[in-house]
Amino acid sequence: MKRLYAVVLALALCLGLAACGTGNPENDTDDSSTSASDSTGTQDSEGSQTESTASVLYFTGFIGDFGLNDMGWNAANAAAEKYGYDLTLVEFGQDTSQAVASLVDALDTKHYDYVICMSWYIGDTIIEKSKSGEWSDITFIMYDTSPDTDLSGTDNIYGIAFAQNEGSFLTAVYSALMTKSNKIGVCINLDTPITNDFGAGWLCGYKYAVSEMGMDLEMVYSYMDELSVLSNYETVNVIMDNGCDYVFDVAGSYILGAMQAADEKGGTEAGKFIIGCDYDQYSYFKQTGEVQGWDTLVTSMLKNVEPCVALIFENINGEASGIEPGNHVYGLAEGGVSLADNENYQANTPQDVQDQISEIAQMIIDGEIDVVSYYDFESYDSFAAYRDNPDAPFAP
């Protein structure tokens, strides 16, 4: 385990927040504010200030995670370039307790027409202050909301929730098509609604492969004991010791443990693979340098922030229509989720499997397959019954 701890220390300064709405503070970065332009206005030929068309704030923990933070920043830059917006970046750092205070300070300092941000840590404050009228003149584009986020009573917030159940469905079908042991697994970081939405989609995909594709499969569904790299390592070890060769790891940056576990089981040469979530984790860890087991990341279930933010700005600017303020769920049809089609996926996935995944994704888009969501269940107990019964139909 010495190498595992060494890896954690080596990556402590570059890892982002953990996936699925759970923070993963790794250092005490100071709050900071920088601007993509020198001011919120432009200067005329005589140097006097003129009003810009719009001013945008991108508010995040920090830039440089190669994940959800950076994807939002890329989306903000794309909108600023396309529409001529002035763009300011504010980073509250890794101390999540400072997130609300940093946002309040930023919005009290100067007027912004738009704020682009993740919902983590600040969503409730944005909703409350928008309902009270204090921030009602600012348009918020808040991404990675929960599918059941209630934005009623506001008309200035666009919520972007991702249909992680649909993307997770594909990871299960992919694992079913690729497994050599006929046993596949999923590791969930916490037993919470949003993480169980990943789980519900994965379970639905597993059950679909068995009942509709006629595949002979078994599965292991497990939660981590705690939010740590060590717990992820231990959980994936147990899953693989139970015979699973493909494991969907819903654990964000804690996936370091899963990668090491797969590598110690023989890695890619032994056919042991990990599927990541939220962003292209293979490409990220490849860039960060030597990390044990990074090549076992055969693909990831992506949350595609950039096209979803672009859709909302197209709507705001009259280039598209039909998107009203409120919470919106973006799935395969809208390009909100997908599997990472990177070099490792191409190298390790036969063409016929790639074709089948594309066909099944299109069936979901066309409404031929209705993927189960955690939010479809009447209660946690009814979800648990679905989870704990391998013989339950894929669409209860």
CSV table of C-alpha atoms in Angstrom, one decimal:
chain,number,residue,atom,x,y,z
A,1,MET,CA,0.0,0.0,0.0
A,2,LYS,CA,3.0,2.3,0.2
A,3,ARG,CA,2.7,3.2,-3.4
A,4,LEU,CA,-1.0,4.0,-3.1
A,5,TYR,CA,-0.2,6.7,-0.4
A,6,ALA,CA,2.7,8.0,-2.5
A,7,VAL,CA,0.3,8.5,-5.4
A,8,VAL,CA,-2.2,10.3,-3.2
A,9,LEU,CA,0.5,12.7,-2.0
A,10,ALA,CA,1.8,13.3,-5.5
A,11,LEU,CA,-1.6,14.2,-6.9
A,12,ALA,CA,-2.8,16.2,-3.9
A,13,LEU,CA,-2.3,19.5,-5.6
A,14,CYS,CA,-3.9,18.5,-8.9
A,15,LEU,CA,-6.9,16.4,-8.1
A,16,GLY,CA,-10.3,18.0,-8.4
A,17,LEU,CA,-13.5,17.6,-6.4
A,18,ALA,CA,-14.9,14.1,-6.0
A,19,ALA,CA,-17.7,13.2,-8.3
A,20,CYS,CA,-21.5,13.3,-7.7
A,21,GLY,CA,-21.8,16.3,-5.4
A,22,THR,CA,-19.3,15.2,-2.8
A,23,GLY,CA,-16.4,17.4,-1.9
A,24,ASN,CA,-12.8,16.2,-1.8
A,25,PRO,CA,-10.6,19.0,-0.3
A,26,GLU,CA,-7.0,18.2,-0.8
A,27,ASN,CA,-5.3,21.5,0.1
A,28,ASP,CA,-6.0,24.9,1.5
A,29,THR,CA,-6.0,27.0,-1.7
A,30,ASP,CA,-6.6,30.7,-1.0
A,31,ASP,CA,-9.7,32.3,-2.5
A,32,SER,CA,-8.8,34.1,-5.7
A,33,SER,CA,-10.4,36.1,-8.4
A,34,THR,CA,-9.1,36.7,-11.9
A,35,SER,CA,-10.6,38.1,-15.0
A,36,ALA,CA,-10.6,36.9,-18.5
A,37,SER,CA,-10.7,40.6,-19.5
A,38,ASP,CA,-9.2,43.5,-17.6
A,39,SER,CA,-12.6,45.1,-16.9
A,40,THR,CA,-16.3,44.5,-17.3
A,41,GLY,CA,-16.4,47.1,-20.1
A,42,THR,CA,-14.5,48.0,-23.2
A,43,GLN,CA,-12.7,51.2,-24.1
A,44,ASP,CA,-13.4,53.4,-27.0
A,45,SER,CA,-10.7,55.0,-29.2
A,46,GLU,CA,-10.1,57.8,-26.7
A,47,GLY,CA,-9.7,55.4,-23.8
A,48,SER,CA,-13.0,56.1,-22.0
A,49,GLN,CA,-15.0,53.3,-20.6
A,50,THR,CA,-18.1,52.0,-22.5
A,51,GLU,CA,-20.7,49.6,-21.4
A,52,SER,CA,-20.2,46.0,-22.6
A,53,THR,CA,-23.1,43.9,-23.9
A,54,ALA,CA,-23.0,41.5,-20.9
A,55,SER,CA,-20.8,40.5,-18.0
A,56,VAL,CA,-20.4,36.9,-17.0
A,57,LEU,CA,-19.0,35.4,-13.8
A,58,TYR,CA,-17.6,31.9,-13.8
A,59,PHE,CA,-17.6,30.7,-10.1
A,60,THR,CA,-15.8,27.5,-9.2
A,61,GLY,CA,-13.6,25.9,-6.6
A,62,PHE,CA,-10.5,26.0,-8.8
A,63,ILE,CA,-9.3,25.6,-12.4
A,64,GLY,CA,-7.0,22.8,-13.4
A,65,ASP,CA,-8.9,19.6,-12.5
A,66,PHE,CA,-9.3,18.5,-16.1
A,67,GLY,CA,-12.8,17.7,-15.0
A,68,LEU,CA,-16.1,19.4,-14.2
A,69,ASN,CA,-14.5,22.6,-13.1
A,70,ASP,CA,-12.5,23.0,-16.3
A,71,MET,CA,-15.4,21.9,-18.4
A,72,GLY,CA,-17.5,24.7,-17.0
A,73,TRP,CA,-14.7,27.2,-17.5
A,74,ASN,CA,-14.4,26.0,-21.2
A,75,ALA,CA,-18.1,26.5,-21.6
A,76,ALA,CA,-17.9,30.0,-20.1
A,77,ASN,CA,-15.0,31.0,-22.4
A,78,ALA,CA,-16.8,29.6,-25.4
A,79,ALA,CA,-19.9,31.7,-24.6
A,80,ALA,CA,-17.8,34.8,-24.0
A,81,GLU,CA,-16.0,34.5,-27.3
A,82,LYS,CA,-19.1,33.7,-29.3
A,83,TYR,CA,-21.3,36.6,-27.9
A,84,GLY,CA,-18.6,39.1,-26.9
A,85,TYR,CA,-19.3,38.8,-23.2
A,86,ASP,CA,-16.8,40.1,-20.6
A,87,LEU,CA,-15.8,37.1,-18.5
A,88,THR,CA,-14.5,37.0,-14.9
A,89,LEU,CA,-13.3,34.0,-13.0
A,90,VAL,CA,-13.6,33.6,-9.3
A,91,GLU,CA,-12.1,30.6,-7.5
A,92,PHE,CA,-13.1,30.0,-3.9
A,93,GLY,CA,-10.4,27.3,-3.4
A,94,GLN,CA,-10.7,23.9,-1.8
A,95,ASP,CA,-12.2,25.1,1.5
A,96,THR,CA,-15.8,24.5,0.6
A,97,SER,CA,-17.0,26.3,3.7
A,98,GLN,CA,-15.9,29.5,2.0
A,99,ALA,CA,-18.0,28.9,-1.1
A,100,VAL,CA,-21.1,30.8,-0.2
A,101,ALA,CA,-19.2,33.8,1.3
A,102,SER,CA,-17.0,34.0,-1.8
A,103,LEU,CA,-20.0,34.0,-4.1
A,104,VAL,CA,-21.8,36.7,-2.0
A,105,ASP,CA,-18.7,38.8,-2.0
A,106,ALA,CA,-18.3,38.5,-5.8
A,107,LEU,CA,-21.9,39.4,-6.5
A,108,ASP,CA,-21.8,42.3,-4.0
A,109,THR,CA,-18.7,43.7,-5.6
A,110,LYS,CA,-20.1,44.3,-9.1
A,111,HIS,CA,-23.0,43.5,-11.3
A,112,TYR,CA,-23.0,40.4,-13.4
A,113,ASP,CA,-25.6,39.6,-16.0
A,114,TYR,CA,-24.8,35.9,-15.9
A,115,VAL,CA,-23.3,33.5,-13.4
A,116,ILE,CA,-22.1,30.0,-14.5
A,117,CYS,CA,-21.4,27.6,-11.7
A,118,MET,CA,-21.8,24.1,-10.3
A,119,SER,CA,-24.6,23.7,-7.9
A,120,TRP,CA,-22.4,22.1,-5.2
A,121,TYR,CA,-22.3,24.0,-1.9
A,122,ILE,CA,-24.0,27.2,-3.3
A,123,GLY,CA,-27.2,26.0,-5.0
A,124,ASP,CA,-29.5,26.5,-2.0
A,125,THR,CA,-28.2,30.1,-1.5
A,126,ILE,CA,-28.7,31.0,-5.2
A,127,ILE,CA,-32.3,29.7,-5.0
A,128,GLU,CA,-33.0,31.5,-1.7
A,129,LYS,CA,-31.6,34.8,-2.8
A,130,SER,CA,-33.3,34.6,-6.2
A,131,LYS,CA,-36.7,33.9,-4.6
A,132,SER,CA,-36.2,36.9,-2.3
A,133,GLY,CA,-35.5,39.2,-5.2
A,134,GLU,CA,-31.9,40.0,-4.1
A,135,TRP,CA,-30.4,38.2,-7.1
A,136,SER,CA,-33.4,38.0,-9.3
A,137,ASP,CA,-31.9,40.3,-11.9
A,138,ILE,CA,-29.0,37.9,-12.5
A,139,THR,CA,-29.4,34.9,-14.8
A,140,PHE,CA,-27.8,31.8,-13.2
A,141,ILE,CA,-26.7,28.7,-15.3
A,142,MET,CA,-26.2,26.1,-12.6
A,143,TYR,CA,-24.9,22.8,-13.7
A,144,ASP,CA,-24.7,19.3,-12.1
A,145,THR,CA,-27.9,19.9,-10.2
A,146,SER,CA,-29.9,16.9,-8.9
A,147,PRO,CA,-32.7,15.8,-11.3
A,148,ASP,CA,-35.2,16.6,-8.5
A,149,THR,CA,-33.8,20.1,-7.8
A,150,ASP,CA,-36.9,22.4,-7.2
A,151,LEU,CA,-36.5,25.8,-8.9
A,152,SER,CA,-40.1,26.8,-8.6
A,153,GLY,CA,-40.6,30.4,-7.4
A,154,THR,CA,-37.6,31.5,-9.5
A,155,ASP,CA,-37.5,32.6,-13.2
A,156,ASN,CA,-33.8,33.4,-13.4
A,157,ILE,CA,-32.1,30.0,-12.9
A,158,TYR,CA,-31.4,27.5,-15.6
A,159,GLY,CA,-30.5,24.2,-13.9
A,160,ILE,CA,-28.6,21.5,-15.8
A,161,ALA,CA,-29.0,18.0,-14.4
A,162,PHE,CA,-27.4,15.1,-16.2
A,163,ALA,CA,-29.1,11.8,-16.9
A,164,GLN,CA,-26.4,9.8,-15.2
A,165,ASN,CA,-28.8,6.9,-15.2
A,166,GLU,CA,-28.7,6.8,-19.0
A,167,GLY,CA,-24.9,7.0,-19.2
A,168,SER,CA,-24.6,4.4,-16.5
A,169,PHE,CA,-26.9,2.0,-18.4
A,170,LEU,CA,-24.4,2.1,-21.2
A,171,THR,CA,-21.5,1.3,-18.9
A,172,ALA,CA,-23.3,-1.9,-17.7
A,173,VAL,CA,-24.2,-3.0,-21.2
A,174,TYR,CA,-20.6,-2.3,-22.3
A,175,SER,CA,-19.3,-4.4,-19.4
A,176,ALA,CA,-21.7,-7.2,-20.3
A,177,LEU,CA,-20.5,-7.2,-23.9
A,178,MET,CA,-16.8,-7.1,-22.9
A,179,THR,CA,-16.6,-9.4,-19.8
A,180,LYS,CA,-14.7,-12.7,-20.1
A,181,SER,CA,-15.7,-13.8,-16.6
A,182,ASN,CA,-19.5,-13.2,-17.1
A,183,LYS,CA,-19.5,-11.2,-13.9
A,184,ILE,CA,-19.5,-7.4,-13.7
A,185,GLY,CA,-19.5,-4.9,-10.9
A,186,VAL,CA,-20.2,-1.3,-9.8
A,187,CYS,CA,-18.7,0.6,-6.9
A,188,ILE,CA,-20.7,3.5,-5.6
A,189,ASN,CA,-19.1,6.1,-3.3
A,190,LEU,CA,-22.1,6.9,-1.1
A,191,ASP,CA,-25.7,5.6,-0.6
A,192,THR,CA,-27.4,8.9,-1.6
A,193,PRO,CA,-30.1,9.7,-4.2
A,194,ILE,CA,-27.8,11.2,-6.8
A,195,THR,CA,-25.2,8.4,-6.6
A,196,ASN,CA,-28.0,5.8,-6.6
A,197,ASP,CA,-29.2,7.3,-9.8
A,198,PHE,CA,-25.9,6.1,-11.3
A,199,GLY,CA,-26.6,2.8,-9.7
A,200,ALA,CA,-30.2,2.5,-10.9
A,201,GLY,CA,-29.1,3.1,-14.5
A,202,TRP,CA,-26.3,0.6,-14.2
A,203,LEU,CA,-28.7,-2.0,-12.7
A,204,CYS,CA,-31.1,-1.4,-15.5
A,205,GLY,CA,-28.4,-2.0,-18.0
A,206,TYR,CA,-27.3,-5.2,-16.3
A,207,LYS,CA,-30.9,-6.5,-16.2
A,208,TYR,CA,-31.4,-5.4,-19.8
A,209,ALA,CA,-28.4,-7.4,-20.9
A,210,VAL,CA,-29.7,-10.5,-19.1
A,211,SER,CA,-33.4,-10.3,-19.9
A,212,GLU,CA,-33.4,-8.6,-23.4
A,213,MET,CA,-30.0,-9.6,-24.8
A,214,GLY,CA,-30.0,-13.1,-23.4
A,215,MET,CA,-26.6,-12.8,-21.7
A,216,ASP,CA,-25.5,-15.2,-18.9
A,217,LEU,CA,-24.3,-12.7,-16.3
A,218,GLU,CA,-23.8,-12.1,-12.6
A,219,MET,CA,-23.2,-8.8,-10.9
A,220,VAL,CA,-21.8,-7.3,-7.7
A,221,TYR,CA,-23.2,-3.9,-6.5
A,222,SER,CA,-21.2,-2.4,-3.6
A,223,TYR,CA,-20.8,0.9,-1.7
A,224,MET,CA,-17.6,2.3,-0.3
A,225,ASP,CA,-17.3,2.3,3.5
A,226,GLU,CA,-16.1,5.9,3.5
A,227,LEU,CA,-14.9,8.6,1.1
A,228,SER,CA,-11.3,7.8,0.7
A,229,VAL,CA,-8.9,6.4,-1.8
A,230,LEU,CA,-8.2,3.5,0.5
A,231,SER,CA,-11.9,2.6,0.8
A,232,ASN,CA,-12.2,2.7,-3.0
A,233,TYR,CA,-9.1,0.4,-3.3
A,234,GLU,CA,-10.5,-2.1,-0.8
A,235,THR,CA,-14.0,-2.1,-2.2
A,236,VAL,CA,-12.9,-2.7,-5.8
A,237,ASN,CA,-10.5,-5.4,-4.6
A,238,VAL,CA,-13.5,-7.2,-3.0
A,239,ILE,CA,-15.5,-6.8,-6.2
A,240,MET,CA,-12.7,-8.2,-8.4
A,241,ASP,CA,-12.0,-11.0,-5.9
A,242,ASN,CA,-15.7,-12.0,-6.5
A,243,GLY,CA,-14.8,-12.5,-10.1
A,244,CYS,CA,-15.7,-9.2,-11.8
A,245,ASP,CA,-13.4,-8.1,-14.5
A,246,TYR,CA,-15.1,-4.8,-15.5
A,247,VAL,CA,-16.0,-2.4,-12.7
A,248,PHE,CA,-17.9,0.9,-13.0
A,249,ASP,CA,-16.4,3.2,-10.4
A,250,VAL,CA,-18.6,6.0,-9.3
A,251,ALA,CA,-16.0,7.5,-7.0
A,252,GLY,CA,-14.6,10.7,-8.6
A,253,SER,CA,-11.0,11.3,-7.8
A,254,TYR,CA,-11.0,8.4,-5.3
A,255,ILE,CA,-10.7,6.3,-8.4
A,256,LEU,CA,-7.0,6.2,-7.7
A,257,GLY,CA,-7.8,3.2,-5.4
A,258,ALA,CA,-9.8,1.4,-8.1
A,259,MET,CA,-7.0,1.8,-10.7
A,260,GLN,CA,-4.4,0.4,-8.3
A,261,ALA,CA,-6.7,-2.5,-7.4
A,262,ALA,CA,-7.2,-3.4,-11.0
A,263,ASP,CA,-3.4,-3.1,-11.7
A,264,GLU,CA,-2.6,-5.4,-8.8
A,265,LYS,CA,-5.0,-8.0,-10.2
A,266,GLY,CA,-2.9,-8.1,-13.4
A,267,GLY,CA,-4.2,-5.0,-15.1
A,268,THR,CA,-5.0,-4.9,-18.8
A,269,GLU,CA,-3.0,-8.0,-19.6
A,270,ALA,CA,-5.2,-9.9,-17.2
A,271,GLY,CA,-8.4,-8.2,-18.6
A,272,LYS,CA,-9.1,-6.1,-15.6
A,273,PHE,CA,-10.7,-2.8,-16.4
A,274,ILE,CA,-12.2,0.2,-14.6
A,275,ILE,CA,-14.8,2.5,-16.0
A,276,GLY,CA,-14.7,6.1,-14.6
A,277,CYS,CA,-17.4,8.7,-14.3
A,278,ASP,CA,-18.1,12.4,-14.9
A,279,TYR,CA,-15.1,13.2,-17.1
A,280,ASP,CA,-12.5,11.5,-19.3
A,281,GLN,CA,-10.4,10.2,-16.4
A,282,TYR,CA,-8.1,8.1,-18.7
A,283,SER,CA,-7.0,11.3,-20.5
A,284,TYR,CA,-6.7,13.2,-17.2
A,285,PHE,CA,-4.5,10.6,-15.5
A,286,LYS,CA,-2.4,10.1,-18.6
A,287,GLN,CA,-1.6,13.9,-18.5
A,288,THR,CA,-0.8,14.0,-14.7
A,289,GLY,CA,2.1,11.5,-15.1
A,290,GLU,CA,2.8,8.1,-13.7
A,291,VAL,CA,-0.2,6.8,-11.8
A,292,GLN,CA,-0.5,3.1,-11.1
A,293,GLY,CA,-3.2,1.5,-13.2
A,294,TRP,CA,-4.2,4.5,-15.3
A,295,ASP,CA,-4.3,2.4,-18.4
A,296,THR,CA,-7.0,0.2,-16.9
A,297,LEU,CA,-9.5,3.1,-17.4
A,298,VAL,CA,-11.1,1.7,-20.6
A,299,THR,CA,-13.7,4.6,-20.8
A,300,SER,CA,-15.7,6.9,-18.6
A,301,MET,CA,-19.3,8.0,-18.3
A,302,LEU,CA,-19.2,11.6,-19.3
A,303,LYS,CA,-21.2,14.6,-18.1
A,304,ASN,CA,-20.9,16.9,-21.1
A,305,VAL,CA,-21.1,20.4,-19.6
A,306,GLU,CA,-20.0,22.4,-22.6
A,307,PRO,CA,-22.7,21.6,-25.1
A,308,CYS,CA,-25.5,21.9,-22.4
A,309,VAL,CA,-24.3,25.4,-21.4
A,310,ALA,CA,-24.0,26.3,-25.1
A,311,LEU,CA,-27.7,25.2,-25.7
A,312,ILE,CA,-28.9,27.6,-22.9
A,313,PHE,CA,-26.9,30.5,-24.3
A,314,GLU,CA,-28.2,29.8,-27.8
A,315,ASN,CA,-31.7,29.9,-26.3
A,316,ILE,CA,-31.0,33.2,-24.4
A,317,ASN,CA,-29.6,34.8,-27.6
A,318,GLY,CA,-32.5,33.8,-29.8
A,319,GLU,CA,-30.6,31.1,-31.8
A,320,ALA,CA,-32.7,28.4,-30.4
A,321,SER,CA,-36.0,28.2,-28.4
A,322,GLY,CA,-37.9,26.0,-26.0
A,323,ILE,CA,-35.6,26.2,-23.0
A,324,GLU,CA,-37.3,28.1,-20.2
A,325,PRO,CA,-35.8,28.8,-16.8
A,326,GLY,CA,-36.1,25.8,-14.5
A,327,ASN,CA,-34.3,22.6,-13.9
A,328,HIS,CA,-33.6,20.5,-17.1
A,329,VAL,CA,-32.3,17.0,-17.4
A,330,TYR,CA,-29.9,16.4,-20.2
A,331,GLY,CA,-29.4,12.8,-21.4
A,332,LEU,CA,-28.1,11.0,-24.4
A,333,ALA,CA,-30.6,12.8,-26.8
A,334,GLU,CA,-29.3,16.2,-25.8
A,335,GLY,CA,-25.7,15.2,-25.7
A,336,GLY,CA,-25.6,15.6,-21.9
A,337,VAL,CA,-24.1,12.2,-21.2
A,338,SER,CA,-22.0,9.7,-23.2
A,339,LEU,CA,-19.1,7.3,-23.0
A,340,ALA,CA,-15.6,8.6,-23.5
A,341,ASP,CA,-14.5,7.5,-27.0
A,342,ASN,CA,-10.7,8.0,-26.4
A,343,GLU,CA,-7.7,6.1,-27.6
A,344,ASN,CA,-7.9,3.5,-24.8
A,345,TYR,CA,-11.5,2.8,-25.6
A,346,GLN,CA,-10.7,2.4,-29.3
A,347,ALA,CA,-7.7,0.2,-28.5
A,348,ASN,CA,-9.5,-2.2,-26.1
A,349,THR,CA,-13.0,-2.3,-27.6
A,350,PRO,CA,-13.8,-4.4,-30.7
A,351,GLN,CA,-15.6,-2.6,-33.5
A,352,ASP,CA,-18.7,-4.8,-33.2
A,353,VAL,CA,-19.0,-3.8,-29.5
A,354,GLN,CA,-18.6,-0.1,-30.4
A,355,ASP,CA,-21.3,-0.6,-32.9
A,356,GLN,CA,-23.7,-2.3,-30.5
A,357,ILE,CA,-23.1,0.5,-27.9
A,358,SER,CA,-24.0,3.1,-30.5
A,359,GLU,CA,-27.1,1.2,-31.5
A,360,ILE,CA,-28.3,0.9,-28.0
A,361,ALA,CA,-27.6,4.5,-27.3
A,362,GLN,CA,-29.8,5.4,-30.3
A,363,MET,CA,-32.5,3.2,-29.0
A,364,ILE,CA,-32.5,5.1,-25.7
A,365,ILE,CA,-32.6,8.4,-27.7
A,366,ASP,CA,-35.5,7.1,-29.8
A,367,GLY,CA,-37.5,6.1,-26.7
A,368,GLU,CA,-37.3,2.4,-27.5
A,369,ILE,CA,-35.5,1.7,-24.2
A,370,ASP,CA,-36.7,3.5,-21.0
A,371,VAL,CA,-33.8,3.6,-18.6
A,372,VAL,CA,-34.8,3.4,-14.9
A,373,SER,CA,-33.9,6.4,-12.7
A,374,TYR,CA,-33.6,6.4,-8.9
A,375,TYR,CA,-36.1,9.2,-9.0
A,376,ASP,CA,-38.7,6.9,-10.6
A,377,PHE,CA,-39.0,4.9,-7.4
A,378,GLU,CA,-41.6,5.8,-4.8
A,379,SER,CA,-39.2,5.3,-2.0
A,380,TYR,CA,-35.7,4.2,-1.1
A,381,ASP,CA,-37.1,0.9,0.0
A,382,SER,CA,-38.6,0.3,-3.5
A,383,PHE,CA,-35.2,1.1,-5.1
A,384,ALA,CA,-33.4,-1.2,-2.7
A,385,ALA,CA,-35.8,-4.0,-3.6
A,386,TYR,CA,-34.9,-3.5,-7.3
A,387,ARG,CA,-31.2,-3.3,-6.4
A,388,ASP,CA,-31.1,-6.4,-4.3
A,389,ASN,CA,-33.1,-8.7,-6.6
A,390,PRO,CA,-30.9,-9.7,-9.6
A,391,ASP,CA,-34.0,-11.3,-11.2
A,392,ALA,CA,-36.1,-8.1,-11.1
A,393,PRO,CA,-37.2,-7.0,-14.6
A,394,PHE,CA,-35.0,-4.3,-16.1
A,395,ALA,CA,-38.1,-1.9,-16.3
A,396,PRO,CA,-40.2,-2.4,-13.2
